[in-house]
C-alpha positions in Angstrom: -144.8 -69.2 -143.9 -143.6 -70.0 -147.4 -144.7 -73.5 -148.5 -143.0 -75.1 -151.4 -145.8 -77.4 -152.3 -148.2 -74.5 -152.9 -146.0 -73.0 -155.6 -147.0 -73.9 -159.1 -143.9 -75.2 -160.9 -143.9 -75.3 -164.7 -143.5 -78.8 -166.0 -141.7 -79.1 -169.4 -141.2 -82.8 -169.6 -142.4 -84.4 -172.8 -144.1 -87.8 -172.9 -141.8 -90.4 -174.5 -144.4 -91.0 -177.3 -144.2 -87.3 -178.2 -140.4 -87.1 -178.2 -138.3 -87.1 -181.3 -137.1 -90.4 -182.8 -133.4 -89.9 -181.9 -134.4 -89.1 -178.3 -136.7 -92.2 -178.1 -133.9 -94.3 -179.5 -131.4 -93.0 -177.0 -133.8 -93.6 -174.1 -134.5 -97.1 -175.3 -130.7 -97.8 -175.7 -130.0 -96.5 -172.2 -132.8 -98.7 -170.8 -131.4 -101.8 -172.5 -127.8 -100.9 -171.6 -128.8 -100.8 -167.9 -131.0 -104.0 -168.0 -128.9 -106.1 -170.4 -125.4 -104.5 -170.6 -123.5 -107.3 -172.3 -126.2 -108.2 -174.8 -126.8 -104.6 -175.7 -123.1 -103.9 -176.3 -122.8 -107.2 -178.2 -125.7 -106.4 -180.6 -124.4 -102.8 -181.1 -121.0 -104.1 -181.9 -122.4 -106.7 -184.3 -124.4 -104.0 -186.2 -121.6 -101.5 -186.4 -119.1 -104.1 -187.4 -121.4 -105.1 -190.2 -121.9 -101.5 -191.3 -118.1 -101.0 -191.3 -117.6 -104.0 -193.5 -120.3 -102.9 -195.9 -118.8 -99.4 -196.0 -115.5 -101.0 -196.9 -117.0 -103.0 -199.7 -118.8 -100.0 -201.2 -115.8 -97.8 -201.1 -113.6 -100.5 -202.6 -116.2 -101.2 -205.4 -116.5 -97.5 -206.2 -112.7 -97.2 -206.4 -112.5 -100.1 -208.9 -115.5 -99.1 -210.9 -115.7 -96.0 -213.2 -119.3 -95.4 -212.3 -120.7 -95.2 -208.7 -122.8 -98.3 -209.0 -121.9 -101.2 -206.6 -122.5 -104.4 -208.5 -122.1 -107.0 -205.8 -122.0 -107.1 -202.0 -120.2 -109.9 -200.2 -122.9 -110.9 -197.8 -120.8 -113.7 -196.3 -118.1 -111.2 -195.5 -120.6 -108.9 -193.8 -122.0 -111.8 -191.9 -118.5 -112.7 -190.6 -118.1 -109.2 -189.3 -121.5 -109.4 -187.7 -120.6 -112.6 -185.9 -117.2 -111.2 -184.8 -118.8 -108.0 -183.4 -121.7 -109.9 -181.7 -119.7 -112.7 -180.1 -116.2 -111.2 -179.7 -116.0 -107.4 -179.8 -119.0 -106.8 -177.5 -118.4 -109.2 -174.7 -114.5 -109.0 -174.7 -114.5 -105.2 -174.7 -117.2 -105.1 -172.0 -115.1 -107.3 -169.6 -111.8 -105.5 -170.5 -113.2 -102.1 -169.6 -114.7 -103.5 -166.4 -111.4 -105.1 -165.4 -109.5 -101.9 -166.2 -111.5 -100.1 -163.5 -110.3 -102.8 -161.1 -106.7 -103.0 -162.3 -106.2 -99.3 -162.7 -108.7 -97.4 -160.5 -109.2 -93.7 -161.0 -107.6 -93.1 -157.6 -104.3 -94.2 -159.0 -102.2 -91.1 -159.4 -100.9 -92.3 -162.8 -104.1 -93.9 -164.0 -104.4 -91.7 -167.1 -101.0 -93.0 -168.5 -101.4 -96.6 -167.1 -104.8 -97.1 -168.7 -103.6 -95.9 -172.0 -100.5 -98.1 -171.9 -102.6 -101.1 -170.8 -105.0 -100.6 -173.8 -102.3 -99.7 -176.4 -99.6 -102.2 -175.5 -101.7 -105.0 -174.0 -105.2 -105.1 -175.3 -104.7 -103.7 -178.8 -102.1 -106.3 -180.0 -103.9 -109.2 -178.5 -107.3 -108.1 -179.8 -106.0 -107.6 -183.3 -104.4 -111.1 -183.2 -107.8 -112.5 -182.0 -109.4 -110.7 -185.0 -107.1 -112.4 -187.5 -107.6 -115.8 -185.8 -111.4 -115.6 -185.7 -111.7 -114.3 -189.2 -109.4 -117.1 -190.4 -111.7 -119.7 -188.7 -114.9 -118.1 -190.1 -113.4 -118.1 -193.6 -112.7 -121.8 -193.1 -109.0 -121.4 -193.9 -106.1 -123.3 -192.4 -103.1 -122.3 -190.2 -100.8 -121.7 -193.2 -103.1 -119.0 -194.5 -103.4 -117.5 -191.0 -99.6 -117.3 -190.6 -99.2 -115.9 -194.1 -101.7 -113.0 -193.3 -100.0 -112.4 -189.9 -96.6 -112.1 -191.5 -97.9 -110.0 -194.4 -100.3 -107.5 -192.7 -100.4 -107.8 -188.9 -97.5 -105.4 -188.1 -98.9 -102.9 -190.6 -102.4 -103.1 -189.1 -101.0 -102.8 -185.6 -99.0 -99.7 -186.4 -102.1 -98.2 -188.0 -104.1 -99.1 -184.9 -101.6 -97.3 -182.7 -101.6 -94.3 -185.0 -105.4 -94.1 -185.4 -106.8 -95.3 -182.1 -104.4 -93.9 -179.5 -106.0 -90.4 -179.2 -109.5 -91.8 -179.2 -108.6 -94.4 -176.6 -106.9 -91.8 -174.5 -110.3 -90.1 -174.3 -112.3 -93.3 -174.0 -110.5 -95.0 -171.1 -110.0 -91.9 -169.1 -113.0 -89.6 -169.7 -115.9 -91.7 -171.1 -118.1 -93.4 -168.4 -117.3 -97.1 -168.3 -120.8 -98.2 -169.5 -120.4 -96.1 -172.7 -116.8 -97.1 -173.6 -117.8 -100.0 -175.9 -120.3 -97.8 -177.8 -117.6 -95.0 -178.1 -115.1 -97.6 -179.4 -117.7 -99.0 -181.8 -118.2 -95.7 -183.4 -114.5 -95.4 -184.2 -114.4 -99.1 -185.2 -117.1 -98.4 -187.8 -114.2 -97.0 -190.0 -111.5 -99.2 -188.5 -113.2 -102.4 -189.6 -113.5 -100.9 -193.1 -109.7 -100.5 -193.0 -109.1 -104.0 -191.7 -111.4 -105.5 -194.3 -109.2 -104.0 -197.0 -105.8 -104.6 -195.4 -106.3 -108.3 -194.9 -106.9 -109.0 -198.6 
């Protein structure tokens, strides 16, 4: 009789120490994501928000300067984005996507449309307003300056948010597994925060 345990099966698995650096990084990220989901998403958000701000500064400096040299980096500005990503973007996004699964489960026949509308018409305006408020506090500016920036740039930024983010969020909230949605959004936000850094000036 045929016995499965007697058949020699080729084993192609590679020890983690012998794997490529990107693979090891991915494995470590997945491990941390499972063990410390909120902390991992928060740190990732903080790092990518900072990179987005630095990218904005470099592009802005190159646009103003004739040569490609970047003379000065606003480290305080980058730190503010790091704080925002770490303490606001990561945790808030985590809970929003978790709650979305409860409020609009995949069994709902119109979940694809409902999730997108919830994100675009509910979360996006509120989260953008929160961004303006937190940044105003971190910049140690008063309510007058906050209201001035809201009147001058909020509506423009929100329209740009709807324009840029809607196709990505359609994919994110409907087809990306819930544990990876913050990471997916952070990758798009890398460029979005660069835009916000410039529009709020």
